[in-house]
GROMACS .gro file of N, CA, C and O in nm:
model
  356
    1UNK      N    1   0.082  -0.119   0.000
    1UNK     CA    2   0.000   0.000   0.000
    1UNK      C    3   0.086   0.126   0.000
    1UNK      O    4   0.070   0.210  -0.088
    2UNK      N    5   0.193   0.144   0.111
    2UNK     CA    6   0.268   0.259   0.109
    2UNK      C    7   0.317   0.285  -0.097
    2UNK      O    8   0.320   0.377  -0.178
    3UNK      N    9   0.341   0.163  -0.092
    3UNK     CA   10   0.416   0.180  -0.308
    3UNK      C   11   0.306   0.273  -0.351
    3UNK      O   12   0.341   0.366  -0.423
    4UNK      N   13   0.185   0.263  -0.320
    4UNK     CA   14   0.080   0.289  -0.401
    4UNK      C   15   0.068   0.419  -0.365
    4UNK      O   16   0.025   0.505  -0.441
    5UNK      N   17   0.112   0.444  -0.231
    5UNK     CA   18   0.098   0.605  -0.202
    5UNK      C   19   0.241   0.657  -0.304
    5UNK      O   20   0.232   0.750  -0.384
    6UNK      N   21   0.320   0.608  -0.289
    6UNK     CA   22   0.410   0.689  -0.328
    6UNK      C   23   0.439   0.692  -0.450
    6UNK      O   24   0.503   0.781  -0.506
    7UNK      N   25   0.390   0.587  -0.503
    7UNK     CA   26   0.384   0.627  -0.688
    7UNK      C   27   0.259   0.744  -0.728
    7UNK      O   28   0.242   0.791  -0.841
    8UNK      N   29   0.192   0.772  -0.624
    8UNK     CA   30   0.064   0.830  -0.631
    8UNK      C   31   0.083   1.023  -0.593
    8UNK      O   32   0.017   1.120  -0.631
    9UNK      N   33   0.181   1.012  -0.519
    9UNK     CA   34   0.197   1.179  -0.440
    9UNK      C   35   0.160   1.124  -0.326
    9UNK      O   36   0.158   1.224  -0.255
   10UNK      N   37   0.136   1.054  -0.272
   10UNK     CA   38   0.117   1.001  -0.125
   10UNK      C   39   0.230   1.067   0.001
   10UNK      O   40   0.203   1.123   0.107
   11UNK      N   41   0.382   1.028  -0.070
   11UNK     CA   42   0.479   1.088   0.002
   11UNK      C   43   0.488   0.980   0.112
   11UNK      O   44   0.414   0.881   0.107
   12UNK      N   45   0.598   1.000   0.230
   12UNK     CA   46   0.616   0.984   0.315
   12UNK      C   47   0.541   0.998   0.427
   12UNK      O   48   0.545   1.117   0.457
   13UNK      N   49   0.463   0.927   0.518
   13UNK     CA   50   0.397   0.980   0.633
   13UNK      C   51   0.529   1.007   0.726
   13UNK      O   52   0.647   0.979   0.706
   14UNK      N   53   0.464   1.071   0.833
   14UNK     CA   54   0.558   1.152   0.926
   14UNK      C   55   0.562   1.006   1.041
   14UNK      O   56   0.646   1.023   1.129
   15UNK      N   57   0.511   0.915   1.048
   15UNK     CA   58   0.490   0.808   1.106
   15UNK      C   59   0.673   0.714   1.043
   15UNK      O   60   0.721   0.625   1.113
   16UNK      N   61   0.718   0.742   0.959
   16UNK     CA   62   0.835   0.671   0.901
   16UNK      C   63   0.963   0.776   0.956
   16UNK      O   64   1.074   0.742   0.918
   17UNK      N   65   0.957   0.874   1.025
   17UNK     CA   66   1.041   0.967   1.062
   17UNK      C   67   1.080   0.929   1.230
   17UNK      O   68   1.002   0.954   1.322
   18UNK      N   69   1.184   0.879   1.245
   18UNK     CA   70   1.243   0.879   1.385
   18UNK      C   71   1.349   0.953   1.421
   18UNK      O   72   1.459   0.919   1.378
   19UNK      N   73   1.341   1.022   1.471
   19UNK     CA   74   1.468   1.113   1.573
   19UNK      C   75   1.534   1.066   1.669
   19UNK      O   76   1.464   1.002   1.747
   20UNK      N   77   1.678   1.073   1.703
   20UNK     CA   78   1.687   1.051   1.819
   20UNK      C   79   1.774   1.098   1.853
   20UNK      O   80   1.884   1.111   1.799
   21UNK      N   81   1.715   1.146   2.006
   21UNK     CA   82   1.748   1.277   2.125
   21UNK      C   83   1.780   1.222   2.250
   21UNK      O   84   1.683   1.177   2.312
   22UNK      N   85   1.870   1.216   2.293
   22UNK     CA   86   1.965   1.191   2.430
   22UNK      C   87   1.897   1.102   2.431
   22UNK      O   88   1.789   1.129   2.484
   23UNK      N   89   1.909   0.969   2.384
   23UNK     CA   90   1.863   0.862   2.399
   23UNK      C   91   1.714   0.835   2.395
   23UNK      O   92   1.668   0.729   2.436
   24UNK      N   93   1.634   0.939   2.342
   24UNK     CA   94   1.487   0.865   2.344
   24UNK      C   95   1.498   0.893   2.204
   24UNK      O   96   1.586   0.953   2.142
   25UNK      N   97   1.367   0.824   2.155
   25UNK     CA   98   1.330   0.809   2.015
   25UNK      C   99   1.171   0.905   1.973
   25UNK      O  100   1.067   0.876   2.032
   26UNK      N  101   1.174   1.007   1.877
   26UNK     CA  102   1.083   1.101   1.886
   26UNK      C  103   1.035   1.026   1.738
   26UNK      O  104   1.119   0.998   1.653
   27UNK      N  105   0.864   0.993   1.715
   27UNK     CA  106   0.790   0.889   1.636
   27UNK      C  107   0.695   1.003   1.623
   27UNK      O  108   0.596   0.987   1.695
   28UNK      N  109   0.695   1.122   1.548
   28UNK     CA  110   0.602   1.208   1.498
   28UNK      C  111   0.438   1.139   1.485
   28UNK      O  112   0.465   1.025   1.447
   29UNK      N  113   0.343   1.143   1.491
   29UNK     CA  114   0.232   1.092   1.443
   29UNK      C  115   0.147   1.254   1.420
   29UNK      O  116   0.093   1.318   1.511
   30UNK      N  117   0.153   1.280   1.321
   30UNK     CA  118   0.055   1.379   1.296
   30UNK      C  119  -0.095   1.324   1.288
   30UNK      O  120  -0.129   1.206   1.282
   31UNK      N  121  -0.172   1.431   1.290
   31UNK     CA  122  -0.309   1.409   1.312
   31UNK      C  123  -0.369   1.519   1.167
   31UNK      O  124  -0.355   1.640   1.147
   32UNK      N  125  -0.428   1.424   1.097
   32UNK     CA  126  -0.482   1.559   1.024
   32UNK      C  127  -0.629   1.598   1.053
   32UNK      O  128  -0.729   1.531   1.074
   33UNK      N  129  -0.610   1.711   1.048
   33UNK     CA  130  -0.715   1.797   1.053
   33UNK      C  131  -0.763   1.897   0.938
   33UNK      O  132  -0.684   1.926   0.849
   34UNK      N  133  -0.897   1.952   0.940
   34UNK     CA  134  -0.944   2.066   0.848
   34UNK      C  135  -0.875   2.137   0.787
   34UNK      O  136  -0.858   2.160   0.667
   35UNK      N  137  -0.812   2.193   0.930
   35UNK     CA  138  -0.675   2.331   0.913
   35UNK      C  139  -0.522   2.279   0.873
   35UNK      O  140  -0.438   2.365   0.848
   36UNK      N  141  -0.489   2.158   0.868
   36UNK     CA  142  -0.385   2.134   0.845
   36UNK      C  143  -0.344   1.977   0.957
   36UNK      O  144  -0.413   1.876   0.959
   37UNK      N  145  -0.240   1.994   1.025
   37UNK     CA  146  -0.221   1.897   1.105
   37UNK      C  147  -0.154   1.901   1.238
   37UNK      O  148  -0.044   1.957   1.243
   38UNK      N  149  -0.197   1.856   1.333
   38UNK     CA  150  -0.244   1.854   1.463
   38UNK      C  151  -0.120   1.805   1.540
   38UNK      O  152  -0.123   1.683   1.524
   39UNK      N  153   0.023   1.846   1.640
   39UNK     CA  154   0.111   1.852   1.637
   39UNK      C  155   0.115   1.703   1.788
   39UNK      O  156   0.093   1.700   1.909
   40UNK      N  157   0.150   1.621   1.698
   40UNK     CA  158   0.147   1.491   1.812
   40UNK      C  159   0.310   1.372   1.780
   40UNK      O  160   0.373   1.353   1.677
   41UNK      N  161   0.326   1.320   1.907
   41UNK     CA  162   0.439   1.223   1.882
   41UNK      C  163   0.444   1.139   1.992
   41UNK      O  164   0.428   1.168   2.110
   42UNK      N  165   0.466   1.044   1.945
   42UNK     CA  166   0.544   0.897   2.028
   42UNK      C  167   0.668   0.967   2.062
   42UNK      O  168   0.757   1.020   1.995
   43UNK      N  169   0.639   0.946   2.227
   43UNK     CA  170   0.846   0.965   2.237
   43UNK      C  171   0.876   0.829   2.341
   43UNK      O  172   0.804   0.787   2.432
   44UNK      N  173   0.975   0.791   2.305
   44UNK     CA  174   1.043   0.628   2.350
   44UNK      C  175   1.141   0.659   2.375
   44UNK      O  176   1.209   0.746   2.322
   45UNK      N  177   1.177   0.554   2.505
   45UNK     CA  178   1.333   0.486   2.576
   45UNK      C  179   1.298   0.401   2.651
   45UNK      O  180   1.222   0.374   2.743
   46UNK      N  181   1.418   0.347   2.553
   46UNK     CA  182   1.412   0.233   2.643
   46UNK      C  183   1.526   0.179   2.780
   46UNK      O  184   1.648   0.161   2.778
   47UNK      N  185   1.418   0.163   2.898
   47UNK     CA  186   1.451   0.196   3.059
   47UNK      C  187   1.439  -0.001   3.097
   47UNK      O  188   1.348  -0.084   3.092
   48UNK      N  189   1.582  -0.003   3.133
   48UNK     CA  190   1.586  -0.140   3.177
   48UNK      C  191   1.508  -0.285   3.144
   48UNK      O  192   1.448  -0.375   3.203
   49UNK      N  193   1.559  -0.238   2.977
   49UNK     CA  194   1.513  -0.374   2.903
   49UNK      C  195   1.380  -0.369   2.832
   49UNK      O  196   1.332  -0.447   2.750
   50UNK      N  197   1.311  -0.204   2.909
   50UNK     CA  198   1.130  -0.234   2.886
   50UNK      C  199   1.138  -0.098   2.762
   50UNK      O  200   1.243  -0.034   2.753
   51UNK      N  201   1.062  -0.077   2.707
   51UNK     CA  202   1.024   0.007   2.613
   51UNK      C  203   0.923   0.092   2.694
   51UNK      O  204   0.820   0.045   2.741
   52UNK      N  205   0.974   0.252   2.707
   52UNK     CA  206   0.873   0.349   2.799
   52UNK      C  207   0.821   0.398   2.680
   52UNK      O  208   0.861   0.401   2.563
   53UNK      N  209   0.709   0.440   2.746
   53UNK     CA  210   0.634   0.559   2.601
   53UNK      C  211   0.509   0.682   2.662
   53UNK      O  212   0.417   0.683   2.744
   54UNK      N  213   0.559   0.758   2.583
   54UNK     CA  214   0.495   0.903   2.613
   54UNK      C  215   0.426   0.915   2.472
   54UNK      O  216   0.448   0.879   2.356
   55UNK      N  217   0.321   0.992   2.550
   55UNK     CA  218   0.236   1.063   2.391
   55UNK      C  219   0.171   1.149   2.403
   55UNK      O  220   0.070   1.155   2.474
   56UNK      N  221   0.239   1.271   2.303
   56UNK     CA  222   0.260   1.418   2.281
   56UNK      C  223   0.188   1.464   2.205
   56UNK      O  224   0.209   1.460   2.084
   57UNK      N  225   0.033   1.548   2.287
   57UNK     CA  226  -0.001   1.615   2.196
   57UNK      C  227  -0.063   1.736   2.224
   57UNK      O  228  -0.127   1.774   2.323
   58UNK      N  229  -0.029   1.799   2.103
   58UNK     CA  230  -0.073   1.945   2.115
   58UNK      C  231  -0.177   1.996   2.013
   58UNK      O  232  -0.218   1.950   1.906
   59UNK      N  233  -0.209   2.126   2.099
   59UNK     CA  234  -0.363   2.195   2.015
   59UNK      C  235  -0.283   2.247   1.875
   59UNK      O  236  -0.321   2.242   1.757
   60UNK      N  237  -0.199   2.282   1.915
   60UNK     CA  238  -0.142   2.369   1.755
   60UNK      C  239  -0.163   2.283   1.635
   60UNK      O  240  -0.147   2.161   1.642
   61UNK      N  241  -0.196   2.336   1.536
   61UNK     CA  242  -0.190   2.272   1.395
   61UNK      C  243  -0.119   2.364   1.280
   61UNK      O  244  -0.129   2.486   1.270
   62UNK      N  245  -0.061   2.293   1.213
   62UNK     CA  246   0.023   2.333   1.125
   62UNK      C  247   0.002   2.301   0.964
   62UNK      O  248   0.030   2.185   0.932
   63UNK      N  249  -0.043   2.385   0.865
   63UNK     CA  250  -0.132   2.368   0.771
   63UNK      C  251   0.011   2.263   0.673
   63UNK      O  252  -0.041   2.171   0.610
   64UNK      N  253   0.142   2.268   0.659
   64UNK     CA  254   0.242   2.200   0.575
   64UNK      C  255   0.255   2.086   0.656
   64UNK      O  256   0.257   2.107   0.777
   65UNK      N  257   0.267   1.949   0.610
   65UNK     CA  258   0.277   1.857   0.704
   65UNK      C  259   0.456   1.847   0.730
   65UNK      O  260   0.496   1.807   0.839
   66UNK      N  261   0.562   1.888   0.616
   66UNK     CA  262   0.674   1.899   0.641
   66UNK      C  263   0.713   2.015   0.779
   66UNK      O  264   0.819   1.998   0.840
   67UNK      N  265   0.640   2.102   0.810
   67UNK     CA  266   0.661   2.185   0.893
   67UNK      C  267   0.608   2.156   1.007
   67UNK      O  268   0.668   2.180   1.112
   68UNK      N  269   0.495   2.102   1.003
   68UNK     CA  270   0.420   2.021   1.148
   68UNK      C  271   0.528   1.933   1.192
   68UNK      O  272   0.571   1.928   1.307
   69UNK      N  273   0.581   1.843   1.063
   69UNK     CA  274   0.668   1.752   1.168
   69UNK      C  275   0.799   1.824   1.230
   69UNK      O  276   0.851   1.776   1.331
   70UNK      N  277   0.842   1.917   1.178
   70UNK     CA  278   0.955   1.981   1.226
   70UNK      C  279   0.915   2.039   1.361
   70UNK      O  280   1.000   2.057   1.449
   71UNK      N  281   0.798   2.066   1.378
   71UNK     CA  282   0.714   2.173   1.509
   71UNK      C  283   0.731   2.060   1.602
   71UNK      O  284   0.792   2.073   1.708
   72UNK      N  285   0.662   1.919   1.552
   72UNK     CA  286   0.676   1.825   1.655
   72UNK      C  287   0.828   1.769   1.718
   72UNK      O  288   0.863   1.750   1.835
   73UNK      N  289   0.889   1.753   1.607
   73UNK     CA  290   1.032   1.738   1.696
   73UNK      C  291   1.074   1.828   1.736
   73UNK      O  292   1.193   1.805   1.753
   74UNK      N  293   1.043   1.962   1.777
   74UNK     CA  294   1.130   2.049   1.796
   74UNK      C  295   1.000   2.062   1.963
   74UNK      O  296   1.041   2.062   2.079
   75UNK      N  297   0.912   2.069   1.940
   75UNK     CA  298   0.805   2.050   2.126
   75UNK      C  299   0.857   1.915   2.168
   75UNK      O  300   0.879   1.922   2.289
   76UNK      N  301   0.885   1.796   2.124
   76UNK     CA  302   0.934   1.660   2.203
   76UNK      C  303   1.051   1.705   2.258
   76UNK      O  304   1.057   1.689   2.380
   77UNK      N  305   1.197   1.783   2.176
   77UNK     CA  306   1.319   1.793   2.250
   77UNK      C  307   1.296   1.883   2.351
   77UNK      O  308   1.362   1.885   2.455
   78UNK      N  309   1.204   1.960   2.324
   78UNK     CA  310   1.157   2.079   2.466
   78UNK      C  311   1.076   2.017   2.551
   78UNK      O  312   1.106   2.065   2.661
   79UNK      N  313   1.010   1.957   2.562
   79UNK     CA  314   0.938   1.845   2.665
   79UNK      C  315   1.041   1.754   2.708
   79UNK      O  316   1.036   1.767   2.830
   80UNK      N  317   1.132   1.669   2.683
   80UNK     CA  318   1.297   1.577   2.727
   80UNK      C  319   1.319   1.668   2.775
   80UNK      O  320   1.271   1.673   2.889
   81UNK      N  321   1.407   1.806   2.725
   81UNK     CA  322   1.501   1.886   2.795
   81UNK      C  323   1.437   1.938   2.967
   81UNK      O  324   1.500   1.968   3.069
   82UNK      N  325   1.269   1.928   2.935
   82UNK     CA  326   1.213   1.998   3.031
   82UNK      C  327   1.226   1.882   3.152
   82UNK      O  328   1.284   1.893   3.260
   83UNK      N  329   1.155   1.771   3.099
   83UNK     CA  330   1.153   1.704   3.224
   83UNK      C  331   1.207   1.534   3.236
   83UNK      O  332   1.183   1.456   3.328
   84UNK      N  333   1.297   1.508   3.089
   84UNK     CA  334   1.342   1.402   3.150
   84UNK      C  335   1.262   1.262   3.137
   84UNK      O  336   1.161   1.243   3.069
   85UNK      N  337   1.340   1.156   3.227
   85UNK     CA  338   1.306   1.062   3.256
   85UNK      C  339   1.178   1.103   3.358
   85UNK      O  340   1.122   1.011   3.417
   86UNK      N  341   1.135   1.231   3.376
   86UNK     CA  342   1.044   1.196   3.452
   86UNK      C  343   0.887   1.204   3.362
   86UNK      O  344   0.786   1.244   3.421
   87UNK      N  345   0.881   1.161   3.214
   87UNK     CA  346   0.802   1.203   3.143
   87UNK      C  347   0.705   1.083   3.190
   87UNK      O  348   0.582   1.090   3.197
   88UNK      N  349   0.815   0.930   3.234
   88UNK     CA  350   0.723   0.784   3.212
   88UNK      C  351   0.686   0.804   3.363
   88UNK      O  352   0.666   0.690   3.404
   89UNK      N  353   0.665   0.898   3.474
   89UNK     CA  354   0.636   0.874   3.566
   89UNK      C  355   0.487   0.858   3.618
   89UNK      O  356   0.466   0.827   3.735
   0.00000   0.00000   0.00000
């Protein structure tokens, strides 16, 4: 199916984009919406063998989906920097 998007203009979903920031893993999942798309992400580390997970989302929407995902990795490293390992608490 993805072939079919992408022979099509389908493109890349932001779902195939992983980052990774002082050891966690930032998994964009945009949300689309009316206005554009809805600024959300998986963020992962993995903490003594187990796979932690956080999920990031915000009201902002961003009408370019290349720019939404940039918005989203750039609120996940500011959410880590902010608080850490204490995100899985």
């Amino acid at each position: 199916m993805s072939f079919l998007k992408k022979l099509f203009g389908g493109g890349a979903s932001s779902e195939e984009t992983v980052e990774t920031y002082k050891d966690f893993r930032i998994i964009p999942t945009l949300q689309k919406q009316s206005d554009g798309y809805r600024l959300s992400a998986r963020i992962e580390k993995d903490v003594d063998g187990e796979v932690r997970t956080h999920t990031l989302i915000r009201a902002d929407t961003i009408a370019s989906h290349e720019d939404a995902t940039a918005a989203t990795i750039a609120k996940a490293k500011q959410v880590i920097d902010e608080q850490g390992d204490g995100l899985f608490r």
